[in-house]
Tab-separated table of C-alpha atoms and ligand atoms in Angstrom:
chain	number	residue	atom	x	y	z
U	29	MET	CA	95.484	148.076	83.102
U	30	SER	CA	93.353	151.401	82.896
U	31	SER	CA	95.101	154.423	84.865
U	32	GLY	CA	93.753	156.766	86.713
U	33	ALA	CA	95.612	159.942	85.658
U	34	THR	CA	95.034	159.187	81.862
U	35	GLU	CA	91.400	158.315	82.259
U	36	GLN	CA	91.091	162.657	82.120
U	37	TYR	CA	92.598	162.673	79.220
U	38	LEU	CA	90.598	160.243	77.448
U	39	LYS	CA	85.844	160.626	77.506
U	40	VAL	CA	84.009	157.562	76.113
U	41	ARG	CA	80.269	157.882	75.435
U	42	MET	CA	78.124	156.074	73.595
U	43	GLU	CA	75.348	157.829	71.991
U	44	GLY	CA	72.721	154.998	71.051
U	45	ASP	CA	74.494	152.761	69.067
U	46	ILE	CA	77.890	154.718	68.535
U	47	ALA	CA	80.582	155.351	71.070
U	48	CYS	CA	82.799	158.513	71.371
U	49	VAL	CA	86.262	158.526	72.159
U	50	THR	CA	87.205	161.923	73.122
U	51	LEU	CA	90.948	163.056	73.272
U	52	ALA	CA	90.598	165.056	76.606
U	53	ARG	CA	93.711	166.432	76.933
U	54	PRO	CA	93.135	169.770	75.299
U	55	GLU	CA	95.749	171.794	76.726
U	56	LYS	CA	98.414	170.161	75.668
U	57	ARG	CA	96.951	170.257	72.488
U	58	ASN	CA	96.047	166.233	72.914
U	59	ALA	CA	99.419	165.275	72.878
U	60	LEU	CA	99.748	161.325	72.800
U	61	ASN	CA	102.415	160.446	76.098
U	62	ASN	CA	102.577	156.706	76.282
U	63	ALA	CA	100.417	155.623	79.209
U	64	PHE	CA	97.767	157.930	77.105
U	65	ALA	CA	98.090	155.767	74.062
U	66	ARG	CA	97.594	152.460	75.722
U	67	ARG	CA	94.153	153.726	77.557
U	68	LEU	CA	93.144	154.997	73.900
U	69	GLY	CA	94.410	151.272	72.788
U	70	GLU	CA	92.320	149.439	75.708
U	71	VAL	CA	89.166	151.832	75.069
U	72	PHE	CA	89.081	150.601	71.663
U	73	GLU	CA	89.244	146.816	73.132
U	74	GLU	CA	86.839	147.575	75.876
U	75	LEU	CA	84.083	149.621	74.003
U	76	PRO	CA	80.052	148.652	74.741
U	77	GLU	CA	78.987	145.240	73.560
U	78	ASN	CA	76.056	147.193	71.908
U	79	ALA	CA	78.763	149.584	70.233
U	80	LYS	CA	78.826	149.381	66.113
U	81	ALA	CA	81.206	151.833	65.356
U	82	ALA	CA	82.767	154.375	67.114
U	83	ILE	CA	83.971	157.822	66.266
U	84	ILE	CA	87.352	159.131	67.255
U	85	ASP	CA	87.183	163.590	67.941
U	86	GLY	CA	89.833	165.851	70.596
U	87	GLU	CA	88.633	168.506	72.776
U	88	GLY	CA	89.883	172.063	71.871
U	89	ALA	CA	91.172	173.416	69.234
U	90	HIS	CA	93.102	170.948	67.669
U	91	PHE	CA	92.810	166.662	67.553
U	92	CYS	CA	95.963	166.253	68.311
U	93	ALA	CA	99.620	167.817	68.364
U	94	GLY	CA	101.190	164.538	68.452
U	95	LEU	CA	103.948	162.189	70.662
U	96	ASP	CA	104.504	164.006	74.168
U	97	LEU	CA	107.566	165.148	72.799
U	98	SER	CA	108.495	166.018	76.792
U	99	SER	CA	108.735	161.851	77.063
U	100	LEU	CA	111.261	161.267	74.714
U	101	THR	CA	113.725	164.085	76.684
U	102	GLU	CA	115.023	161.307	78.383
U	103	THR	CA	114.484	158.011	76.643
U	104	THR	CA	116.775	155.287	75.716
U	105	ALA	CA	117.159	153.586	71.585
U	106	ALA	CA	115.513	151.152	73.910
U	107	GLU	CA	112.607	152.396	76.034
U	108	GLY	CA	112.183	154.374	72.154
U	109	MET	CA	111.235	150.798	70.753
U	110	MET	CA	109.724	150.452	73.141
U	111	LEU	CA	107.492	153.253	72.943
U	112	SER	CA	106.778	152.701	68.896
U	113	ARG	CA	105.887	149.043	70.515
U	114	ILE	CA	103.326	150.400	72.910
U	115	TRP	CA	101.163	152.600	69.897
U	116	TYR	CA	101.810	150.677	67.475
U	117	ALA	CA	99.878	148.090	69.362
U	118	ALA	CA	97.088	150.210	70.760
U	119	PHE	CA	96.563	151.244	67.071
U	120	ASP	CA	96.147	147.898	65.883
U	121	LYS	CA	93.421	148.162	68.816
U	122	ILE	CA	91.629	150.645	66.254
U	123	GLN	CA	92.178	149.450	62.344
U	124	PHE	CA	91.108	146.270	63.792
U	125	GLY	CA	88.776	146.530	65.950
U	126	ARG	CA	85.246	145.072	66.570
U	127	VAL	CA	83.735	148.591	64.930
U	128	PRO	CA	84.745	151.166	61.836
U	129	VAL	CA	86.160	153.616	63.393
U	130	ILE	CA	85.543	158.029	62.344
U	131	ALA	CA	88.393	160.171	62.533
U	132	VAL	CA	86.984	163.798	62.972
U	133	MET	CA	89.797	166.357	62.514
U	134	HIS	CA	90.091	169.894	62.821
U	135	GLY	CA	92.920	172.269	64.012
U	136	ALA	CA	95.740	170.223	64.219
U	137	VAL	CA	96.435	166.857	62.854
U	138	VAL	CA	100.051	166.706	63.173
U	139	GLY	CA	103.058	164.059	63.425
U	140	GLY	CA	100.885	160.916	65.817
U	141	GLY	CA	98.290	163.338	65.764
U	142	LEU	CA	98.225	162.059	61.626
U	143	GLU	CA	99.169	158.633	62.444
U	144	LEU	CA	96.594	157.638	64.296
U	145	ALA	CA	93.751	159.456	61.611
U	146	ALA	CA	95.354	157.412	59.364
U	147	THR	CA	94.098	154.443	61.130
U	148	CYS	CA	90.748	155.088	61.398
U	149	HIS	CA	88.448	153.722	58.816
U	150	VAL	CA	86.568	157.052	58.136
U	151	ARG	CA	88.751	161.035	57.831
U	152	VAL	CA	85.986	163.482	58.343
U	153	ALA	CA	87.878	167.309	58.312
U	154	ASP	CA	86.456	170.490	59.284
U	155	GLU	CA	87.531	173.848	57.103
U	156	THR	CA	89.959	174.223	59.895
U	157	ALA	CA	92.101	171.173	59.866
U	158	TYR	CA	95.496	170.994	58.719
U	159	TYR	CA	98.725	168.191	58.085
U	160	GLY	CA	102.027	168.224	58.861
U	161	LEU	CA	105.058	165.868	59.961
U	162	PRO	CA	106.941	167.821	61.960
U	163	GLU	CA	109.287	164.588	63.132
U	164	GLY	CA	112.118	165.614	60.628
U	165	GLN	CA	112.475	169.542	62.306
U	166	ARG	CA	111.987	167.325	65.710
U	167	GLY	CA	115.151	165.959	64.717
U	168	ILE	CA	112.993	162.346	65.347
U	169	PHE	CA	111.515	160.209	62.506
U	170	VAL	CA	107.649	158.817	62.501
U	171	GLY	CA	107.494	155.997	65.207
U	172	GLY	CA	103.277	155.401	65.689
U	173	SER	CA	102.748	153.176	62.287
U	174	GLY	CA	102.889	156.214	59.970
U	175	ALA	CA	105.893	155.127	58.141
U	176	VAL	CA	103.461	152.170	56.992
U	177	ARG	CA	99.905	153.912	57.573
U	178	ILE	CA	100.597	157.525	55.483
U	179	PRO	CA	101.959	156.869	52.418
U	180	LYS	CA	99.341	153.898	51.981
U	181	ILE	CA	97.064	157.244	52.008
U	182	ILE	CA	99.297	159.599	50.152
U	183	GLY	CA	102.002	158.352	48.866
U	184	PRO	CA	105.712	157.184	50.387
U	185	SER	CA	107.152	160.154	47.461
U	186	ARG	CA	104.803	162.623	49.305
U	187	MET	CA	105.238	161.489	52.782
U	188	SER	CA	109.197	161.890	52.539
U	189	GLU	CA	108.825	165.140	50.818
U	190	MET	CA	106.045	165.945	53.677
U	191	MET	CA	108.742	164.974	56.570
U	192	LEU	CA	112.521	166.496	54.890
U	193	THR	CA	110.723	170.262	54.103
U	194	GLY	CA	108.325	170.267	57.073
U	195	ARG	CA	106.022	171.069	54.373
U	196	VAL	CA	101.895	171.069	56.081
U	197	TYR	CA	98.683	170.788	53.874
U	198	ASN	CA	95.986	172.755	54.634
U	199	ALA	CA	91.673	171.452	54.548
U	200	THR	CA	91.479	171.811	50.723
U	201	ASP	CA	94.972	170.160	50.049
U	202	GLY	CA	94.603	166.816	52.471
U	203	GLN	CA	90.835	165.998	50.796
U	204	GLN	CA	92.390	166.246	47.518
U	205	LEU	CA	94.883	164.045	48.276
U	206	GLY	CA	92.945	161.656	50.465
U	207	LEU	CA	93.447	162.818	54.296
U	208	SER	CA	89.891	163.260	54.090
U	209	HIS	CA	87.490	161.343	53.054
U	210	TYR	CA	85.004	163.706	53.677
U	211	LEU	CA	85.312	168.064	54.090
U	212	VAL	CA	83.034	170.496	55.774
U	213	PRO	CA	82.635	173.412	57.353
U	214	LYS	CA	84.094	174.666	60.272
U	215	GLY	CA	82.569	172.687	63.627
U	216	GLU	CA	80.277	170.417	61.751
U	217	ALA	CA	82.661	167.472	61.669
U	218	PHE	CA	81.691	165.945	64.203
U	219	ALA	CA	77.491	165.312	63.429
U	220	LYS	CA	78.782	164.351	59.416
U	221	ALA	CA	80.693	161.514	61.783
U	222	MET	CA	77.744	160.610	63.150
U	223	GLU	CA	76.037	160.550	59.945
U	224	LEU	CA	78.240	158.037	59.035
U	225	ALA	CA	78.170	156.245	61.805
U	226	ARG	CA	74.881	155.204	61.723
U	227	LYS	CA	74.747	154.685	58.668
U	228	ILE	CA	77.763	152.498	58.910
U	229	ALA	CA	76.046	150.845	62.302
U	230	THR	CA	73.293	149.939	59.537
U	231	ASN	CA	75.247	147.187	57.413
U	232	ALA	CA	75.479	143.744	57.549
U	233	PRO	CA	78.548	143.377	61.068
U	234	LEU	CA	79.444	140.695	58.967
U	235	SER	CA	80.213	142.459	55.927
U	236	ASN	CA	81.664	146.059	59.030
U	237	PHE	CA	84.034	143.171	59.678
U	238	ALA	CA	85.252	142.061	56.434
U	239	ILE	CA	85.347	145.249	55.023
U	240	MET	CA	87.502	146.313	57.750
U	241	HIS	CA	89.656	143.040	58.780
U	242	ALA	CA	90.243	141.952	54.604
U	243	ILE	CA	91.078	144.531	52.783
U	244	PRO	CA	93.911	146.194	54.065
U	245	ARG	CA	95.131	142.810	55.313
U	246	ILE	CA	94.795	141.534	50.982
U	247	ALA	CA	96.266	145.051	50.500
U	248	GLU	CA	99.416	143.843	51.835
U	249	GLN	CA	98.983	140.378	49.653
U	250	SER	CA	99.898	138.939	45.876
U	251	ALA	CA	96.765	139.027	43.879
U	252	ASP	CA	96.737	135.218	43.821
U	253	GLN	CA	96.181	135.087	47.223
U	254	GLY	CA	94.166	138.360	47.329
U	255	LEU	CA	92.050	136.864	45.130
U	256	PHE	CA	91.225	133.140	47.207
U	257	THR	CA	91.085	135.627	50.450
U	258	GLU	CA	87.957	137.854	48.273
U	259	ALA	CA	86.585	135.096	47.909
U	260	LEU	CA	86.841	133.379	51.192
U	261	MET	CA	85.640	136.508	52.930
U	262	ALA	CA	82.828	136.860	49.986
U	263	ALA	CA	81.613	132.890	50.472
U	264	ILE	CA	81.239	133.989	53.949
U	265	SER	CA	79.656	136.644	54.144
U	266	GLN	CA	77.243	136.048	50.577
U	267	GLY	CA	76.639	132.590	53.159
U	268	ASP	CA	75.319	134.735	56.554
U	269	PRO	CA	71.423	134.470	57.467
U	270	ALA	CA	71.823	138.976	57.452
U	271	ALA	CA	73.507	138.955	53.902
U	272	LYS	CA	70.200	136.072	52.862
U	273	THR	CA	67.653	139.055	53.996
U	274	ARG	CA	68.794	141.812	52.952
U	275	LEU	CA	69.822	140.188	49.509
U	276	ARG	CA	65.712	139.063	49.244
U	277	ASP	CA	64.653	142.612	51.019
U	278	PHE	CA	66.305	144.128	47.526
U	279	LEU	CA	65.069	141.865	45.151
U	280	GLU	CA	61.306	141.940	46.413
U	281	LYS	CA	62.137	146.651	46.256
U	282	ARG	CA	61.584	146.761	50.084
U	283	ALA	CA	65.678	147.871	50.480
U	284	GLY	CA	66.412	151.391	48.599
U	285	LYS	CA	67.979	151.386	45.806
U	286	VAL	CA	71.300	152.794	44.492
U	287	THR	CA	71.016	156.792	44.204
U	288	PRO	CA	73.367	159.428	43.341
U	289	THR	CA	74.369	162.218	45.645
U	290	ASP	CA	74.282	165.556	45.497
T	19	1HE	C1	103.069	170.465	73.623
T	19	1HE	C2	103.305	168.768	72.184
T	19	1HE	C3	103.399	168.262	71.819
T	19	1HE	C4	101.858	171.363	72.088
T	19	1HE	N1	103.824	167.460	72.973
T	19	1HE	N2	103.440	169.166	74.914
T	19	1HE	N3	104.456	166.768	67.779
T	19	1HE	C5	104.871	168.459	67.426
T	19	1HE	O1	106.041	168.820	67.139
T	19	1HE	C6	103.060	169.549	67.602
T	19	1HE	C7	103.896	170.575	68.727
T	19	1HE	N4	102.934	171.047	68.488
T	19	1HE	C8	102.554	172.430	67.970
T	19	1HE	O2	103.270	173.014	66.760
T	19	1HE	C9	101.817	173.429	67.976
T	19	1HE	O3	101.388	173.363	70.159
T	19	1HE	C10	100.480	172.421	67.473
T	19	1HE	C11	100.173	173.583	67.076
T	19	1HE	C12	99.803	171.709	67.789
T	19	1HE	C13	98.969	174.132	68.485
T	19	1HE	O4	99.779	175.293	68.392
T	19	1HE	P1	98.994	176.320	70.242
T	19	1HE	O5	99.793	177.892	69.591
T	19	1HE	O6	97.750	176.481	69.686
T	19	1HE	O7	99.911	175.848	70.857
T	19	1HE	P2	100.473	176.169	72.087
T	19	1HE	O8	100.822	176.996	73.102
T	19	1HE	O9	102.151	175.792	70.996
T	19	1HE	O10	100.869	174.532	73.161
T	19	1HE	C14	99.951	174.715	74.076
T	19	1HE	C15	101.021	173.497	74.773
T	19	1HE	O11	100.857	172.166	75.060
T	19	1HE	C16	101.449	174.239	75.486
T	19	1HE	O12	102.528	173.582	76.920
T	19	1HE	P3	102.398	174.888	78.098
T	19	1HE	O13	102.715	174.047	79.091
T	19	1HE	O14	103.987	175.934	77.118
T	19	1HE	O15	101.235	175.271	77.863
T	19	1HE	C17	102.537	173.222	74.041
T	19	1HE	O16	104.301	173.446	74.670
T	19	1HE	C18	102.137	171.856	74.639
T	19	1HE	N5	102.414	170.791	73.664
T	19	1HE	N6	102.283	170.266	71.805
T	19	1HE	C19	103.895	168.226	74.013
T	19	1HE	N7	103.722	167.216	71.131
T	19	1HE	C20	104.916	158.109	67.956
T	19	1HE	S1	106.116	158.624	66.922
T	19	1HE	C21	105.111	160.535	66.532
T	19	1HE	C22	106.205	161.789	66.382
T	19	1HE	C23	105.100	162.802	66.305
T	19	1HE	O17	104.500	163.163	67.318
T	19	1HE	S2	106.426	164.167	66.378
T	19	1HE	C24	105.215	165.110	66.817
T	19	1HE	C25	105.160	166.166	67.134
Protein backbone atom coordinates (compact mmCIF):
# COMPACT_ATOMS: atom_id res chain seq x y z
CA MET A 1 0.00 0.00 0.00
CA SER A 2 1.48 3.35 -0.93
CA SER A 3 1.71 6.07 1.65
CA GLY A 4 1.36 9.74 0.81
CA ALA A 5 4.15 10.60 3.24
CA THR A 6 6.66 8.41 1.42
CA GLU A 7 5.59 9.24 -2.14
CA GLN A 8 7.61 12.41 -1.88
CA TYR A 9 10.72 10.38 -0.95
CA LEU A 10 10.69 8.32 -4.13
CA LYS A 11 10.60 9.58 -7.66
CA VAL A 12 9.89 7.06 -10.39
CA ARG A 13 10.06 7.79 -14.09
CA MET A 14 10.50 5.82 -17.28
CA GLU A 15 13.24 6.67 -19.77
CA GLY A 16 12.17 4.49 -22.68
CA ASP A 17 12.10 0.98 -21.26
CA ILE A 18 14.33 1.81 -18.28
CA ALA A 19 12.67 2.53 -14.91
CA CYS A 20 14.53 5.19 -12.94
CA VAL A 21 13.88 5.14 -9.21
CA THR A 22 15.33 8.04 -7.23
CA LEU A 23 15.66 8.17 -3.45
CA ALA A 24 14.51 11.73 -2.89
CA ARG A 25 15.00 12.66 0.72
CA PRO A 26 18.21 14.66 0.36
CA GLU A 27 17.55 16.75 3.47
CA LYS A 28 18.09 13.54 5.50
CA ARG A 29 20.69 12.16 3.09
CA ASN A 30 18.14 9.66 1.76
CA ALA A 31 17.98 7.84 5.12
CA LEU A 32 15.35 5.11 4.98
CA ASN A 33 12.64 4.72 7.57
CA ASN A 34 10.21 1.77 7.60
CA ALA A 35 7.58 3.34 5.38
CA PHE A 36 10.22 4.48 2.90
CA ALA A 37 11.82 1.01 2.77
CA ARG A 38 8.43 -0.65 2.35
CA ARG A 39 7.45 1.75 -0.44
CA LEU A 40 10.75 1.08 -2.20
CA GLY A 41 9.83 -2.61 -2.36
CA GLU A 42 6.36 -1.80 -3.63
CA VAL A 43 7.79 0.36 -6.39
CA PHE A 44 9.82 -2.60 -7.64
CA GLU A 45 6.82 -4.90 -7.40
CA GLU A 46 4.74 -2.46 -9.42
CA LEU A 47 7.25 -1.52 -12.14
CA PRO A 48 5.56 -0.67 -15.43
CA GLU A 49 5.06 -3.67 -17.72
CA ASN A 50 7.39 -2.23 -20.34
CA ALA A 51 10.35 -1.86 -17.93
CA LYS A 52 13.30 -4.03 -19.00
CA ALA A 53 15.86 -2.78 -16.49
CA ALA A 54 15.90 -0.34 -13.58
CA ILE A 55 18.25 2.18 -12.03
CA ILE A 56 18.31 3.37 -8.40
CA ASP A 57 20.04 6.63 -7.59
CA GLY A 58 19.92 9.18 -4.81
CA GLU A 59 19.11 12.88 -4.91
CA GLY A 60 21.61 15.34 -3.42
CA ALA A 61 25.24 14.73 -2.55
CA HIS A 62 24.79 11.17 -1.21
CA PHE A 63 23.37 7.87 -2.39
CA CYS A 64 21.96 6.82 1.00
CA ALA A 65 22.84 7.33 4.69
CA GLY A 66 21.21 4.02 5.62
CA LEU A 67 18.62 3.50 8.26
CA ASP A 68 16.85 6.59 9.54
CA LEU A 69 18.37 6.44 13.00
CA SER A 70 15.47 8.40 14.48
CA SER A 71 13.29 5.33 13.85
CA LEU A 72 15.29 3.28 16.38
CA THR A 73 15.35 5.52 19.43
CA GLU A 74 12.15 4.13 20.98
CA THR A 75 11.91 0.68 19.39
CA THR A 76 11.64 -2.55 21.34
CA ALA A 77 13.54 -5.69 20.34
CA ALA A 78 10.35 -7.11 18.80
CA GLU A 79 9.83 -3.97 16.72
CA GLY A 80 13.46 -4.09 15.64
CA MET A 81 12.93 -7.62 14.36
CA MET A 82 9.94 -6.44 12.34
CA LEU A 83 11.97 -3.53 10.95
CA SER A 84 14.48 -5.97 9.51
CA ARG A 85 11.71 -8.05 8.00
CA ILE A 86 10.37 -4.97 6.19
CA TRP A 87 13.81 -4.34 4.68
CA TYR A 88 14.25 -8.01 3.71
CA ALA A 89 10.91 -8.08 1.92
CA ALA A 90 11.65 -4.83 0.09
CA PHE A 91 15.18 -5.82 -0.91
CA ASP A 92 14.04 -9.24 -2.14
CA LYS A 93 11.68 -7.44 -4.50
CA ILE A 94 14.70 -5.63 -5.90
CA GLN A 95 17.11 -8.57 -6.16
CA PHE A 96 14.54 -11.17 -7.17
CA GLY A 97 12.18 -8.94 -9.09
CA ARG A 98 11.36 -8.89 -12.75
CA VAL A 99 14.23 -6.78 -14.10
CA PRO A 100 17.94 -6.27 -13.41
CA VAL A 101 18.66 -3.25 -11.22
CA ILE A 102 21.68 -0.93 -11.38
CA ALA A 103 22.76 1.18 -8.39
CA VAL A 104 24.23 4.61 -9.08
CA MET A 105 26.45 5.38 -6.11
CA HIS A 106 27.90 8.72 -5.09
CA GLY A 107 28.81 10.30 -1.77
CA ALA A 108 27.85 8.26 1.30
CA VAL A 109 26.92 4.66 0.61
CA VAL A 110 26.74 3.68 4.26
CA GLY A 111 24.99 1.29 6.58
CA GLY A 112 21.65 0.39 5.07
CA GLY A 113 22.67 2.36 1.97
CA LEU A 114 25.44 -0.17 1.36
CA GLU A 115 22.98 -2.97 2.11
CA LEU A 116 20.68 -1.53 -0.55
CA ALA A 117 23.52 -1.22 -3.07
CA ALA A 118 24.55 -4.83 -2.36
CA THR A 119 21.05 -5.90 -3.36
CA CYS A 120 21.44 -4.45 -6.86
CA HIS A 121 22.77 -6.54 -9.74
CA VAL A 122 25.18 -3.95 -11.11
CA ARG A 123 26.81 -1.12 -9.17
CA VAL A 124 28.25 2.02 -10.76
CA ALA A 125 30.09 4.55 -8.58
CA ASP A 126 31.46 7.97 -9.24
CA GLU A 127 34.68 9.12 -7.63
CA THR A 128 32.85 10.85 -4.73
CA ALA A 129 31.48 7.52 -3.44
CA TYR A 130 32.58 6.16 -0.08
CA TYR A 131 31.51 3.09 1.81
CA GLY A 132 31.10 2.45 5.51
CA LEU A 133 29.24 0.31 8.00
CA PRO A 134 28.98 2.59 11.06
CA GLU A 135 26.64 0.22 12.91
CA GLY A 136 29.41 -0.72 15.34
CA GLN A 137 29.84 2.93 16.28
CA ARG A 138 26.07 3.43 16.64
CA GLY A 139 25.69 0.47 19.01
CA ILE A 140 23.64 -1.56 16.57
CA PHE A 141 24.14 -4.25 13.92
CA VAL A 142 23.35 -4.49 10.23
CA GLY A 143 19.68 -5.34 9.88
CA GLY A 144 18.86 -4.89 6.21
CA SER A 145 20.39 -8.13 4.90
CA GLY A 146 23.94 -6.77 4.88
CA ALA A 147 25.29 -9.69 6.92
CA VAL A 148 24.15 -12.02 4.13
CA ARG A 149 24.73 -9.91 1.03
CA ILE A 150 27.86 -7.87 1.78
CA PRO A 151 30.20 -10.81 2.68
CA LYS A 152 29.33 -12.30 -0.71
CA ILE A 153 31.00 -9.25 -2.25
CA ILE A 154 33.91 -8.44 0.09
CA GLY A 155 34.12 -11.51 2.37
CA PRO A 156 33.11 -11.89 6.03
CA SER A 157 36.56 -10.99 7.37
CA ARG A 158 36.69 -7.61 5.63
CA MET A 159 33.11 -6.83 6.57
CA SER A 160 33.80 -7.60 10.24
CA GLU A 161 36.89 -5.42 10.15
CA MET A 162 34.93 -2.55 8.55
CA MET A 163 32.27 -2.78 11.24
CA LEU A 164 34.67 -3.16 14.15
CA THR A 165 36.95 -0.28 13.25
CA GLY A 166 34.52 2.02 11.46
CA ARG A 167 36.81 1.97 8.42
CA VAL A 168 35.57 3.92 5.43
CA TYR A 169 36.65 2.87 1.95
CA ASN A 170 36.96 5.47 -0.78
CA ALA A 171 35.74 5.01 -4.33
CA THR A 172 39.03 3.56 -5.59
CA ASP A 173 39.17 1.04 -2.73
CA GLY A 174 35.53 0.19 -3.33
CA GLN A 175 36.21 -0.54 -6.98
CA GLN A 176 39.12 -2.83 -6.07
CA LEU A 177 36.97 -4.66 -3.53
CA GLY A 178 34.08 -5.15 -5.94
CA LEU A 179 31.71 -2.79 -4.14
CA SER A 180 31.44 -1.05 -7.49
CA HIS A 181 31.68 -2.77 -10.85
CA TYR A 182 32.37 0.53 -12.65
CA LEU A 183 34.06 3.67 -11.37
CA VAL A 184 33.58 6.86 -13.36
CA PRO A 185 34.36 10.57 -12.89
CA LYS A 186 32.14 12.70 -10.63
CA GLY A 187 28.64 13.16 -12.00
CA GLU A 188 28.94 10.53 -14.73
CA ALA A 189 27.57 7.48 -12.92
CA PHE A 190 23.97 7.92 -13.99
CA ALA A 191 24.90 8.17 -17.67
CA LYS A 192 27.06 5.04 -17.36
CA ALA A 193 24.24 3.22 -15.59
CA MET A 194 21.81 4.20 -18.33
CA GLU A 195 24.23 2.95 -21.01
CA LEU A 196 24.49 -0.39 -19.15
CA ALA A 197 20.73 -0.58 -18.55
CA ARG A 198 20.06 -0.10 -22.25
CA LYS A 199 22.49 -2.92 -23.04
CA ILE A 200 20.88 -5.21 -20.45
CA ALA A 201 17.46 -4.37 -21.88
CA THR A 202 18.48 -5.84 -25.24
CA ASN A 203 19.22 -9.27 -23.73
CA ALA A 204 16.64 -12.01 -24.07
CA PRO A 205 14.26 -11.59 -21.08
CA LEU A 206 14.63 -15.26 -20.14
CA SER A 207 18.43 -14.93 -20.02
CA ASN A 208 18.13 -11.90 -17.73
CA PHE A 209 15.71 -13.82 -15.54
CA ALA A 210 18.07 -16.80 -15.32
CA ILE A 211 21.04 -14.58 -14.49
CA MET A 212 19.17 -12.73 -11.72
CA HIS A 213 17.36 -15.67 -10.19
CA ALA A 214 19.53 -18.72 -10.78
CA ILE A 215 23.07 -17.49 -10.11
CA PRO A 216 22.55 -16.36 -6.48
CA ARG A 217 20.53 -19.49 -5.71
CA ILE A 218 23.07 -21.81 -7.30
CA ALA A 219 25.71 -20.11 -5.16
CA GLU A 220 23.80 -21.37 -2.10
CA GLN A 221 23.52 -24.95 -3.39
CA SER A 222 25.92 -27.87 -3.25
CA ALA A 223 27.94 -28.37 -6.45
CA ASP A 224 25.78 -31.35 -7.37
CA GLN A 225 22.51 -29.46 -6.96
CA GLY A 226 23.98 -26.33 -8.50
CA LEU A 227 24.96 -28.19 -11.65
CA PHE A 228 21.50 -29.69 -11.87
CA THR A 229 19.87 -26.25 -11.50
CA GLU A 230 22.29 -24.82 -14.04
CA ALA A 231 21.47 -27.53 -16.57
CA LEU A 232 17.74 -26.95 -16.09
CA MET A 233 18.11 -23.20 -16.56
CA ALA A 234 20.39 -23.71 -19.58
CA ALA A 235 17.92 -26.11 -21.18
CA ILE A 236 14.97 -23.79 -20.61
CA SER A 237 16.74 -20.73 -21.98
CA GLN A 238 18.19 -22.61 -24.97
CA GLY A 239 14.71 -23.81 -25.88
CA ASP A 240 13.29 -20.29 -25.98
CA PRO A 241 12.54 -18.91 -29.48
CA ALA A 242 14.54 -15.78 -28.60
CA ALA A 243 17.63 -17.97 -28.17
CA LYS A 244 17.07 -19.74 -31.49
CA THR A 245 16.81 -16.41 -33.32
CA ARG A 246 19.92 -15.02 -31.64
CA LEU A 247 21.96 -18.15 -32.33
CA ARG A 248 20.94 -18.12 -35.99
CA ASP A 249 21.74 -14.40 -36.21
CA PHE A 250 25.28 -15.08 -35.06
CA LEU A 251 25.82 -18.09 -37.31
CA GLU A 252 24.49 -16.17 -40.31
CA LYS A 253 26.76 -13.15 -39.52
CA ARG A 254 23.96 -10.79 -38.49
CA ALA A 255 24.99 -10.48 -34.83
CA GLY A 256 27.97 -8.69 -33.32
CA LYS A 257 31.13 -10.51 -32.27
CA VAL A 258 32.61 -10.40 -28.80
CA THR A 259 35.16 -7.58 -28.95
CA PRO A 260 37.69 -6.27 -26.40
CA THR A 261 36.91 -2.95 -24.71
CA ASP A 262 39.32 0.03 -24.62
C1 LIG B 1 20.13 11.31 9.29
C2 LIG B 1 20.89 10.20 8.87
C3 LIG B 1 20.45 8.91 9.28
C4 LIG B 1 21.81 11.97 8.08
N1 LIG B 1 19.35 8.84 10.06
N2 LIG B 1 19.05 11.18 10.06
N3 LIG B 1 23.79 5.69 9.14
C5 LIG B 1 24.74 6.44 9.66
O1 LIG B 1 25.21 6.25 10.77
C6 LIG B 1 25.17 7.61 8.82
C7 LIG B 1 24.80 8.89 9.54
N4 LIG B 1 24.96 10.04 8.66
C8 LIG B 1 26.16 10.63 8.44
O2 LIG B 1 27.21 10.14 8.83
C9 LIG B 1 26.15 11.91 7.66
O3 LIG B 1 24.84 12.49 7.78
C10 LIG B 1 26.46 11.72 6.16
C11 LIG B 1 27.95 11.37 6.02
C12 LIG B 1 25.61 10.66 5.50
C13 LIG B 1 26.18 13.04 5.42
O4 LIG B 1 26.87 14.11 6.07
P1 LIG B 1 26.40 15.60 5.77
O5 LIG B 1 27.37 16.52 6.49
O6 LIG B 1 26.19 15.80 4.31
O7 LIG B 1 24.91 15.75 6.42
P2 LIG B 1 24.49 15.92 7.95
O8 LIG B 1 24.52 17.36 8.33
O9 LIG B 1 25.19 14.99 8.84
O10 LIG B 1 22.98 15.42 7.90
C14 LIG B 1 21.92 16.21 7.33
C15 LIG B 1 20.66 15.84 8.06
O11 LIG B 1 20.35 14.47 7.78
C16 LIG B 1 20.78 15.94 9.57
O12 LIG B 1 19.51 16.25 10.08
P3 LIG B 1 19.16 17.77 10.51
O13 LIG B 1 17.77 17.70 11.03
O14 LIG B 1 20.20 18.16 11.51
O15 LIG B 1 19.27 18.57 9.25
C17 LIG B 1 21.12 14.50 9.98
O16 LIG B 1 20.75 14.22 11.31
C18 LIG B 1 20.27 13.74 9.00
N5 LIG B 1 20.73 12.39 8.79
N6 LIG B 1 21.92 10.63 8.11
C19 LIG B 1 18.68 9.96 10.42
N7 LIG B 1 21.07 7.81 8.92
C20 LIG B 1 18.29 -1.84 8.51
S1 LIG B 1 19.59 -1.64 9.55
C21 LIG B 1 20.68 -0.52 8.83
C22 LIG B 1 21.55 0.06 9.89
C23 LIG B 1 22.18 1.33 9.44
O17 LIG B 1 21.96 1.85 8.37
S2 LIG B 1 23.23 2.03 10.58
C24 LIG B 1 23.96 3.38 9.74
C25 LIG B 1 23.13 4.61 9.83
